Coordinates of C-alpha atoms in Angstrom, one line a residue:
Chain T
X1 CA 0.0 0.0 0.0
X2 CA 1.2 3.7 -0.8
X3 CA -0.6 6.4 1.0
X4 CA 2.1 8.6 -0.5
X5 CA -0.2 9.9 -3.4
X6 CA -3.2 9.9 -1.7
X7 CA -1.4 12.3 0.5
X8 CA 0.1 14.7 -2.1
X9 CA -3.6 15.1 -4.2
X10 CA -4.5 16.5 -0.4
X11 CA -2.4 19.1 -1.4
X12 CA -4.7 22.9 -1.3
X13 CA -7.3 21.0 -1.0
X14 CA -7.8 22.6 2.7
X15 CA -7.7 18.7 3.7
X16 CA -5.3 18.7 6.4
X17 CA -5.4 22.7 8.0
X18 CA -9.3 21.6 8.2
X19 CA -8.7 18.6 10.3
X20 CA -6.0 19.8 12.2
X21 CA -7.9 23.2 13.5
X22 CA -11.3 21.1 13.6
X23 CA -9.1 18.7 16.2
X24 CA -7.6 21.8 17.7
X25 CA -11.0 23.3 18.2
X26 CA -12.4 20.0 19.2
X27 CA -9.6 19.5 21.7
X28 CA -10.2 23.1 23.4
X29 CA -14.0 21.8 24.6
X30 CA -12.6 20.2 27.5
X31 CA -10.0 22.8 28.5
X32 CA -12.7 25.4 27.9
X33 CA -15.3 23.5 30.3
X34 CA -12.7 23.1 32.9
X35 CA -11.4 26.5 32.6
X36 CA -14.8 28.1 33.4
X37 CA -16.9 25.7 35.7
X38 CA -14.1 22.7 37.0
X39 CA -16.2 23.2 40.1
X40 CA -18.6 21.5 38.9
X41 CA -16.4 18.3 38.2
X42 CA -13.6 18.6 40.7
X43 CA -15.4 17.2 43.4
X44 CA -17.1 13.9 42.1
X45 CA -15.2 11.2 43.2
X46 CA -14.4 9.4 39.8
X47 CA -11.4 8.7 38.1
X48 CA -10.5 12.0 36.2
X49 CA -11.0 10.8 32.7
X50 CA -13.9 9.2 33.0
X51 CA -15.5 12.5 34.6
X52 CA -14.1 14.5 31.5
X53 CA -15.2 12.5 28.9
X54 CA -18.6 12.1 30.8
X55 CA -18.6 15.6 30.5
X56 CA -17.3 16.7 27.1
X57 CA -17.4 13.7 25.1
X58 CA -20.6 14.1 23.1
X59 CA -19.9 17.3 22.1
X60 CA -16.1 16.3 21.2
X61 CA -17.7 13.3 19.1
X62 CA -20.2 15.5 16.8
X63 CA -17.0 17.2 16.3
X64 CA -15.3 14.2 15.1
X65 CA -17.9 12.9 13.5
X66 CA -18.7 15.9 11.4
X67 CA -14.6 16.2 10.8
X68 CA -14.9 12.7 9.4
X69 CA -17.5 13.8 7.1
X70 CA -15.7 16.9 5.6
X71 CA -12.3 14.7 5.0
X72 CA -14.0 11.8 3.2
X73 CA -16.1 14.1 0.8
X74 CA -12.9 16.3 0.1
X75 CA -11.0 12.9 -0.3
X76 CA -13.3 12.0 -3.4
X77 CA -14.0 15.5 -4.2
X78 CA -10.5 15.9 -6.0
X79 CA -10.7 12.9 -7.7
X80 CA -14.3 13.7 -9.4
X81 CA -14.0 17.6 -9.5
X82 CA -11.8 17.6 -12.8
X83 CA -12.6 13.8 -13.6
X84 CA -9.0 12.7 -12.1
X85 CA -10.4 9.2 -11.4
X86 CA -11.1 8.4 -14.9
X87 CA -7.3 9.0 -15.1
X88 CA -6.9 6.8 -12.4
X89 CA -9.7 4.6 -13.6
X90 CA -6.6 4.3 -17.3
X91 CA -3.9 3.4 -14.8
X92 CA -2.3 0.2 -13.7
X93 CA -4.4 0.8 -10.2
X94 CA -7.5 -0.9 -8.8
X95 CA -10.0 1.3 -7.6
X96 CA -10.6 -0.8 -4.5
X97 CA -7.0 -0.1 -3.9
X98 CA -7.8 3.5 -3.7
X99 CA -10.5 3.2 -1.4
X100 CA -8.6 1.4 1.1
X101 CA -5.4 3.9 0.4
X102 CA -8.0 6.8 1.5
X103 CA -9.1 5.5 4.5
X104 CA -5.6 4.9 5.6
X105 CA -5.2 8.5 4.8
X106 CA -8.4 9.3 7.1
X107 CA -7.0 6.8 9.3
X108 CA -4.1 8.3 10.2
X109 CA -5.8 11.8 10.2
X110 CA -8.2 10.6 12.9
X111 CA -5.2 9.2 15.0
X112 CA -3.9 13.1 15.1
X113 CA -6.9 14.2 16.2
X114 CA -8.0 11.8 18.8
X115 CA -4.4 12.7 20.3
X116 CA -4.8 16.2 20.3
X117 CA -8.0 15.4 22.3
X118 CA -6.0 13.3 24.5
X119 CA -3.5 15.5 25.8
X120 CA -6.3 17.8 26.1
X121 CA -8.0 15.4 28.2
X122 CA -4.6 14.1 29.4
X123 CA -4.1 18.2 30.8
X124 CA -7.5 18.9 32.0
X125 CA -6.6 15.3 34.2
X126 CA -3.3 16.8 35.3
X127 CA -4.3 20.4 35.9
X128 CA -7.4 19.9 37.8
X129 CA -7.5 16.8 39.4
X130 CA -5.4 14.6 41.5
X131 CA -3.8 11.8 40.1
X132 CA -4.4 8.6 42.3
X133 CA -2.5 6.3 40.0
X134 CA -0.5 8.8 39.1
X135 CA 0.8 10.1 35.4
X136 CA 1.3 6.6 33.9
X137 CA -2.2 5.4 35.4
X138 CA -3.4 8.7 33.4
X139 CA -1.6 7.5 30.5
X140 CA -2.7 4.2 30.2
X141 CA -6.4 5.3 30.9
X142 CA -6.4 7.6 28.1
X143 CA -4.5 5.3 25.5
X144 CA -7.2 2.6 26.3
X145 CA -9.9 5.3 26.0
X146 CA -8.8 6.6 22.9
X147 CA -7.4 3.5 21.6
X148 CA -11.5 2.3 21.7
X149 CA -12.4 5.6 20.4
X150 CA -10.4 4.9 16.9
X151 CA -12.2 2.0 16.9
X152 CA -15.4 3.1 17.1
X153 CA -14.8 6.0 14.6
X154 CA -13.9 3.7 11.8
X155 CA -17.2 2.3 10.9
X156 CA -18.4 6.4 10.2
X157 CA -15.1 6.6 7.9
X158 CA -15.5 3.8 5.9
X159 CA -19.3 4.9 5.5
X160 CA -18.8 8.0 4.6
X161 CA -15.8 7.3 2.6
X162 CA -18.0 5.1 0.7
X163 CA -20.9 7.4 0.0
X164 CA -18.4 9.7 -0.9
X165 CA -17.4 7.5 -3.8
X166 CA -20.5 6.6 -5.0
X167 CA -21.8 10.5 -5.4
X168 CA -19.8 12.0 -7.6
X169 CA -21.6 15.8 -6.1
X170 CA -19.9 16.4 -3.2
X171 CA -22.6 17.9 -1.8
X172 CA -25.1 14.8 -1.7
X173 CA -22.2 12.8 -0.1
X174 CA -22.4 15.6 2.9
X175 CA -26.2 16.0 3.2
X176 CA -26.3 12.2 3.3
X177 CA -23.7 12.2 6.0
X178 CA -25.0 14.8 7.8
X179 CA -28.6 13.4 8.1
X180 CA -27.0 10.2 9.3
X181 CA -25.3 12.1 11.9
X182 CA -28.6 13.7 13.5
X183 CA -30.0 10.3 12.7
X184 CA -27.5 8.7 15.1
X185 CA -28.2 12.1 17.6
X186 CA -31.9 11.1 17.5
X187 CA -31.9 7.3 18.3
X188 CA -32.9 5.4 21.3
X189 CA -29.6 5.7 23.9
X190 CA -30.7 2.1 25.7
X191 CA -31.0 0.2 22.9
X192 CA -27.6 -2.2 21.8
X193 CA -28.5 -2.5 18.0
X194 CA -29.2 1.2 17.6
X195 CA -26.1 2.1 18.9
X196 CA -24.4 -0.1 16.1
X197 CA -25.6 2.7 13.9
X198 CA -21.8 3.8 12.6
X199 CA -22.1 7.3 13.0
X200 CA -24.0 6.7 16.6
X201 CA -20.7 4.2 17.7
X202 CA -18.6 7.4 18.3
X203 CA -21.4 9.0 20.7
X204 CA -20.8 6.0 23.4
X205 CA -17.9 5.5 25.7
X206 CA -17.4 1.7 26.3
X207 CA -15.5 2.0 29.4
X208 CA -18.7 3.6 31.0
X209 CA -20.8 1.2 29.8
X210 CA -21.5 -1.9 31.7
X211 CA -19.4 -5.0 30.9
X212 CA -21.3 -7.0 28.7
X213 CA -22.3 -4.0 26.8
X214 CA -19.0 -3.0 25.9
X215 CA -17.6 -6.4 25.1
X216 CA -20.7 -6.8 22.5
X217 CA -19.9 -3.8 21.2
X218 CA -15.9 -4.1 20.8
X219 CA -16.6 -7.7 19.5
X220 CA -19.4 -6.1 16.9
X221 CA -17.4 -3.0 15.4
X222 CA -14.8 -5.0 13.7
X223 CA -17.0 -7.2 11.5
X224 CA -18.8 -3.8 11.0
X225 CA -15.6 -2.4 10.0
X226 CA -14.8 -5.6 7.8
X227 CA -18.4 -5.4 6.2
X228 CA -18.3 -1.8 5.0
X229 CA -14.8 -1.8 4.3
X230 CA -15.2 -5.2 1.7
X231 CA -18.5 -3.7 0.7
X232 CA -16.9 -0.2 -0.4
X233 CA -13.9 -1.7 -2.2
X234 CA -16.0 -4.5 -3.8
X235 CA -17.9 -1.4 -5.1
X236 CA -14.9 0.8 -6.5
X237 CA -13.4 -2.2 -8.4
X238 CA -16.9 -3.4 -9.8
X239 CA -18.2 0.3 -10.6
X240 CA -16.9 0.2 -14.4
X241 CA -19.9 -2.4 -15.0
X242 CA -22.5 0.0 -14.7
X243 CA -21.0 2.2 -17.6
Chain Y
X1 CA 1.4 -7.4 -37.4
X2 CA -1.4 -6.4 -35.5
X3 CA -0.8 -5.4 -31.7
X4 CA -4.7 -4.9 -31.0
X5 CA -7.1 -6.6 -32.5
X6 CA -10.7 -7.2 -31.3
X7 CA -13.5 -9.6 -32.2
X8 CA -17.1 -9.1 -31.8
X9 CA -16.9 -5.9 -29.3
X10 CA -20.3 -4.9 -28.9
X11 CA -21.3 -2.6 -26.0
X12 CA -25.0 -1.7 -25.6
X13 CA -26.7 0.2 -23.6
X14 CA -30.5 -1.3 -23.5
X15 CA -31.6 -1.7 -26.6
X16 CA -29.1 1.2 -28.0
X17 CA -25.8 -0.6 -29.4
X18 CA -23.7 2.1 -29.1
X19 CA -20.8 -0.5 -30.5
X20 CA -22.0 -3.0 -32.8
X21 CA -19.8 -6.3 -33.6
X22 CA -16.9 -4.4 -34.4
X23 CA -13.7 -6.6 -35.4
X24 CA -10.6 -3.9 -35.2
X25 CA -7.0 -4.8 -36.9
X26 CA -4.2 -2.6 -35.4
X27 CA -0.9 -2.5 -36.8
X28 CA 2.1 -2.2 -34.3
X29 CA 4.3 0.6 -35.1
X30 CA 1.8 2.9 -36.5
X31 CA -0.9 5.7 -36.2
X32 CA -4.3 4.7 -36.9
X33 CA -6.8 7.0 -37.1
X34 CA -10.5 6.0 -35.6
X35 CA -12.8 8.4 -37.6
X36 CA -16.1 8.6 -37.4
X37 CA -19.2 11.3 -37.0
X38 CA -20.1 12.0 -33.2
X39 CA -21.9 9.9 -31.8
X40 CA -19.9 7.4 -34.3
X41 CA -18.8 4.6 -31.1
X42 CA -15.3 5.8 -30.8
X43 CA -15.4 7.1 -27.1
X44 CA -17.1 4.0 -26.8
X45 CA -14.5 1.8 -28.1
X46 CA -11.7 3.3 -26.5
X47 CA -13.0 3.0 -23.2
X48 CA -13.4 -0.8 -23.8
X49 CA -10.2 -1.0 -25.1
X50 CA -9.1 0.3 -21.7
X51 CA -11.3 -1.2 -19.5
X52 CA -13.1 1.7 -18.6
X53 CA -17.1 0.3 -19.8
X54 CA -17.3 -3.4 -20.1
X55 CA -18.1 -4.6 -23.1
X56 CA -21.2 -6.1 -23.2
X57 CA -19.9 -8.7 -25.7
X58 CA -16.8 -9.5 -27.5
X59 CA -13.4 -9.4 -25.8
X60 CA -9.7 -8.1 -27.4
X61 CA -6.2 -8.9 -27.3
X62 CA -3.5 -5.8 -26.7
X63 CA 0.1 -6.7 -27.7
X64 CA -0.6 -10.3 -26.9
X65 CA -2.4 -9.6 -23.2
X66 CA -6.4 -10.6 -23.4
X67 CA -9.4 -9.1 -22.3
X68 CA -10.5 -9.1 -19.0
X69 CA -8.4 -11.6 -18.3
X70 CA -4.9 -9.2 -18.0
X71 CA -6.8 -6.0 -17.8
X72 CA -4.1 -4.4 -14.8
X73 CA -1.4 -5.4 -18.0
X74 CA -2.9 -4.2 -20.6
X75 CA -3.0 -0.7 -18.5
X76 CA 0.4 -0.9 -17.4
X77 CA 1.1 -0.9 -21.2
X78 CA -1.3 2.0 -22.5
X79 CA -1.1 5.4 -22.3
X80 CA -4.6 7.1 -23.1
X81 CA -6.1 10.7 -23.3
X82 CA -9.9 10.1 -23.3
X83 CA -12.6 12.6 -23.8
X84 CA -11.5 15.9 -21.8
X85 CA -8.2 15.8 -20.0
X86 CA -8.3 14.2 -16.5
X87 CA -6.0 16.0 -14.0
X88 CA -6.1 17.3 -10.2
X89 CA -6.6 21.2 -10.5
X90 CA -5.4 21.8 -6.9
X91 CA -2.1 20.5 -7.9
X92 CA 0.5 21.7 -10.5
X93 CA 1.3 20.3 -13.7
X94 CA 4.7 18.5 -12.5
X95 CA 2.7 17.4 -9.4
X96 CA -0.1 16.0 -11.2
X97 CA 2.1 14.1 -13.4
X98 CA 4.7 12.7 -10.2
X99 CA 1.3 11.2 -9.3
X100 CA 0.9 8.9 -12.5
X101 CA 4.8 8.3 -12.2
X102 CA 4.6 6.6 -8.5
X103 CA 1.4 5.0 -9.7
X104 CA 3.7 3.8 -12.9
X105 CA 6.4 3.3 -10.7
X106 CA 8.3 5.0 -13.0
X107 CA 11.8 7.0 -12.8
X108 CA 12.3 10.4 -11.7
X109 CA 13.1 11.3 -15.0
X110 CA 9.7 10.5 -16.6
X111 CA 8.0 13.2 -15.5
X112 CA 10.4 16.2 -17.0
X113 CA 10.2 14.6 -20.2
X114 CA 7.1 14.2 -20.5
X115 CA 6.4 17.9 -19.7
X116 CA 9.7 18.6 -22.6
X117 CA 8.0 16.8 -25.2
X118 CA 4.6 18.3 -25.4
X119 CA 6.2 21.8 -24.2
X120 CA 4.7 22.3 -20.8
X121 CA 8.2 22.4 -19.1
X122 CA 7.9 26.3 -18.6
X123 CA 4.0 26.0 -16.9
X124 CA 4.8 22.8 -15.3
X125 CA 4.5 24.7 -11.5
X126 CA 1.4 26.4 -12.4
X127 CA -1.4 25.2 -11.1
X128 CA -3.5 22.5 -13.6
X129 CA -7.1 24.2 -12.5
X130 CA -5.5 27.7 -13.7
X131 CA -4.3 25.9 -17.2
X132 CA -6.4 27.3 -20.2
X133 CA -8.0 24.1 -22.2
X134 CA -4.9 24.0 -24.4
X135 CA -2.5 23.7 -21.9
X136 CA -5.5 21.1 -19.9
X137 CA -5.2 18.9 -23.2
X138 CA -1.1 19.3 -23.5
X139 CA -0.8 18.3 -19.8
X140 CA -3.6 14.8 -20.4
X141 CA -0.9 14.2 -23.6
X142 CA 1.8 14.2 -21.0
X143 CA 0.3 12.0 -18.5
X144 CA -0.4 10.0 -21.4
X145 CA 2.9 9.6 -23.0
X146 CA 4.9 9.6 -19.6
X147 CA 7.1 6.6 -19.6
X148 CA 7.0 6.3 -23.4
X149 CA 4.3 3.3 -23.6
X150 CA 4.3 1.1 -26.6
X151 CA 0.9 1.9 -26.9
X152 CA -1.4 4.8 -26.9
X153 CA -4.8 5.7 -27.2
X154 CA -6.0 9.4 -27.6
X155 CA -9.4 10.6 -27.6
X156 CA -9.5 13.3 -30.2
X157 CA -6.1 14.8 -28.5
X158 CA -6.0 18.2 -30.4
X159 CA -9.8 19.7 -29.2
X160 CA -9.3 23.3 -27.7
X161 CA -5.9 23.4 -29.3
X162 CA -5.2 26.8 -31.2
X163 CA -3.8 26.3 -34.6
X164 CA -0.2 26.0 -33.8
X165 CA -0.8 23.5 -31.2
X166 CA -2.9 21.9 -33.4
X167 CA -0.2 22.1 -35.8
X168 CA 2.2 20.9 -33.1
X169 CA 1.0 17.6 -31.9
X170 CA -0.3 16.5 -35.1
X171 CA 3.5 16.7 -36.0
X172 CA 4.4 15.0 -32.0
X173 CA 1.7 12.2 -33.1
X174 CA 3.2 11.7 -36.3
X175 CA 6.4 11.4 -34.8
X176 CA 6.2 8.8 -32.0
X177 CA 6.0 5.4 -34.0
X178 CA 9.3 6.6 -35.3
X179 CA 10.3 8.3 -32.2
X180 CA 9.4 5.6 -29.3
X181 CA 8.5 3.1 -31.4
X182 CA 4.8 2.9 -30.3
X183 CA 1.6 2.9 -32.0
X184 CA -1.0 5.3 -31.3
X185 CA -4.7 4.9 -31.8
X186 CA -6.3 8.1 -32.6
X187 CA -10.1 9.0 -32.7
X188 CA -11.4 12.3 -34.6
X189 CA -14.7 13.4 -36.6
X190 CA -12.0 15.1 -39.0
X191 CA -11.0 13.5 -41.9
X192 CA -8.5 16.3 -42.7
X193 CA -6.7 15.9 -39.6
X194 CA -6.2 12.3 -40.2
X195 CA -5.3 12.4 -43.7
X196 CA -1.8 14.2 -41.9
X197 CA -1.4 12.1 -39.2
X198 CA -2.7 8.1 -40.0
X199 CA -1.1 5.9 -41.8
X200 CA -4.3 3.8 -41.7
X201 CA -7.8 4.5 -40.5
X202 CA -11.3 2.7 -39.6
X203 CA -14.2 4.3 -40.3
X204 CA -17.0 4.4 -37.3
X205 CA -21.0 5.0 -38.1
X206 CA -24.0 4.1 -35.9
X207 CA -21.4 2.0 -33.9
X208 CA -20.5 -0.1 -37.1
X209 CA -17.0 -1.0 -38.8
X210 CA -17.6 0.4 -42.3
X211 CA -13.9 0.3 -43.3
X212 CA -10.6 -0.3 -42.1
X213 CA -7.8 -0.2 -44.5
X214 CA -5.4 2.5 -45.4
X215 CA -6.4 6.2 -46.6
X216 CA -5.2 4.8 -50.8
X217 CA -7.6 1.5 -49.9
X218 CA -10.2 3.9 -48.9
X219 CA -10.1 5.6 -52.3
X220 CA -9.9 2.6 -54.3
X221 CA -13.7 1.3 -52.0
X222 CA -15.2 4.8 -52.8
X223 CA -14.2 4.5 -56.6
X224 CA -15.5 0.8 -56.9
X225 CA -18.5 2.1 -55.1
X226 CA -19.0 4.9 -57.6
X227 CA -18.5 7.8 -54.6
X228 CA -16.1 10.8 -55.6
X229 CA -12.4 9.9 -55.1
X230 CA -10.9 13.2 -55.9
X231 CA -11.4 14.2 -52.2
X232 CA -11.2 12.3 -48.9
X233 CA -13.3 14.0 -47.0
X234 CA -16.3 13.6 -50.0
X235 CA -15.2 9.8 -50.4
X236 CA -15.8 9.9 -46.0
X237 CA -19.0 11.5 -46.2
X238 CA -20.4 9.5 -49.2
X239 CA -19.7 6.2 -47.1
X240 CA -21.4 7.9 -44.0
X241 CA -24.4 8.9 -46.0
X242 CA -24.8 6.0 -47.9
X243 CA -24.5 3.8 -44.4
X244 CA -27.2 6.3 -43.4
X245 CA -29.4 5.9 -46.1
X246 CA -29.0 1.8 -46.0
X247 CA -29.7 1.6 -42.3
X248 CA -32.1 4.3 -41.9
X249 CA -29.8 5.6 -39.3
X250 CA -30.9 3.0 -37.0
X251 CA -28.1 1.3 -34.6

């Protein structure tokens, strides 16, 4: 795999300053909440991650979410806008190929912003709390929190990432997207195969949830990851047939 | 001998055939010229020929390589301009073509001469979205010819050319079999134009293969057939229109 192109046609496309300030901005929520009301969270008697993301997570996710959506439809964007992929579509390259090349791309995009969150998190923990198990308890709290986080965002990227290729208008990819995002805003919170919804995953935080829950859940988002991802590159390498 | 030659390629689309049972000889080591009206089944063909729309019947061989079976070879070994010129605009020329060179995995190299030989080496940092369509189809001839591929297929290559670049890659077309030693398949609705450039042509209507030979072979048909002979482009049209008049225009 070569992700090497896939970065460079990012080039002015806005692609990476929009991720990187969306992550930036995204990561400030928590600071921001701590900053002007921590008395309100100082004194619960949780561990200090748990209370932060209890507090700031579901806005911090619609952040993500929606960030998720602007990247995949300017990742296809470029390659429709001046009809690049039927170049690509005349080169030695599988489409399915490119598919997967872009969600490494978004992958790795997603990694920077779920750290950024994380020292933000990882500060807020440090600045305003005490530390129990100290900084490498912290540490390994948030790498597990996060670590799930990634997980549960992948489902969204490889959804949108496939819409995006399907709809050559960039803007149908993003109202699809976006309607799925209030969708997943507007379903039941109790109920398990609801919250497999991909863009509802990133709204839940498994290490809140109870124990069965969570396992379900961390056992169900890798076949949906394997699903959508099979079903989007199956689709980019059989596309030509409907022409 | 031929280095693409198809058999049967039909592609329809319902009960349109856009290409109908066409069986196409291509010489190695030449230009041939794809002519036909618009609308004629060239786009069409070209795309099959590079697996872009799947025929809906028929299959080809491409120096040797078949149909579906060796599509990702068959690509490795084409270059091809088809329709309008495919590019990223947020990138520059050089840019857009180091993209097609990884892809290629080509050498550094590639991409400087490719940008020399159709004359883009002074724009080649400008921006491909800020190229005017000249310099759009220079810069899809390029991408095209990067890596000097035995074979190439261009998709009436000289539209929103000014008459000196007109002028200028008819002569760069003429050039490459003896250049690079490729052979170049090149559509057009201009019977002019090819006269300068093919040394043989096929003749495209309503998705049919009326003739294939070379432009003297197509002179000697249109005088056994009683059409003019003095001019090409009246022997061309009297084929079309008597095609026209035998099928009713129907495909």
């Amino acid at each position: 795999m070569s992700v090497f192109p896939e970065c460079k046609k990012m080039k002015r496309t806005g692609f990476f300053p929009a991720l990187l300030l969306g992550g930036l901005f995204s990561a400030m929520v928590p600071v921001l909440n701590m900053a002007f009301r921590s008395e309100l969270y100082t004194g619960q008697g949780k561990p200090p991650v748990r209370i932060l993301l209890d507090a700031n997570w579901q806005m911090m996710a619609m952040l993500n979410i929606l960030l998720v959506l602007v990247g995949t439809c300017i990742l296809y964007h470029t390659e429709y806008e001046n009809h690049a992929i039927g170049k690509m579509a005349a080169l030695p390259i599988r489409r399915g190929r490119l598919f997967v090349d872009k969600f490494l791309l978004m992958a790795a995009a997603c990694i920077v912003i779920l750290a950024l969150e994380a020292a933000a998190v990882g500060f807020c923990s440090f600045r305003w709390f005490p530390l129990p198990e100290g900084f490498h308890g912290l540490i390994l709290e948030l790498l597990q929190n996060f670590g799930y986080f990634l997980l549960l965002m992948m489902p969204a990227m490889l959804l949108s990432l496939f819409i995006a290729s399907v709809c050559e208008n960039m803007w149908i990819s993003l109202g699809i997207g976006v309607i799925c995002v209030f969708t997943a805003t507007m379903l039941p919170s109790g109920n398990f195969a609801w919250s497999l919804f991909p863009y509802a995953l990133l709204f839940q935080i498994p290490k809140s949830l109870p124990a069965h829950t969570a396992g379900k859940l961390l056992l169900a988002v890798p076949i949906e990851i394997g699903a959508i991802g099979i079903a989007g590159a199956l689709f980019a390498n059989i596309r030509r047939r409907f022409t | 001998m031929n280095i693409i030659e198809s058999s049967h390629l039909t592609k329809t689309y319902g009960d349109f055939a856009a290409v109908s049972d066409i069986h196409l000889h291509i010489p190695g080591g030449k230009v041939y010229g794809f002519l036909g009206p618009n609308g004629a089944g060239k786009s069409t063909t070209m795309k099959m020929l590079l697996g872009l729309t799947k025929p809906t019947r028929g299959t080809f061989v491409i120096d040797g390589k078949k149909y579906p079976e060796n599509r990702m070879e068959i690509l490795g070994e084409v270059g091809s301009l088809i329709e309008s010129p495919a590019f990223y605009g947020n990138l520059s020329g050089e840019e857009n073509l180091e993209i097609v060179r990884r892809i290629l995995g080509l050498p550094k190299s590639a991409v400087s001469e490719a940008l020399e030989i159709v004359g883009m080496t002074p724009y080649r940092k400008r921006l491909a979205g800020k190229y005017s369509l000249g310099m759009k189809q220079r810069l899809g001839l390029a991408s095209a010819l990067i890596g000097r591929p035995p074979i190439l297929i261009l998709d009436e290559p000289t539209n929103g050319l000014d008459p000196v670049g007109i002028h200028e890659i008819r002569a760069l077309i003429r050039s490459l079999p003896q250049q690079f030693g490729c052979t170049v398949l090149i559509s057009s609705h201009l019977l002019s134009e090819m006269e300068r450039m093919a040394d043989s042509i096929g003749i495209l209507n309503h998705g049919r293969l009326l003739f294939e030979g070379t432009l003297q072979e197509l002179k000697q048909r249109a005088g056994a057939q009683g059409f003019p002979t003095e001019n090409l482009e009246d022997s061309f049209l009297s084929l079309i229109e008597a095609d026209n008049r035998q099928t009713g225009g129907m495909r």
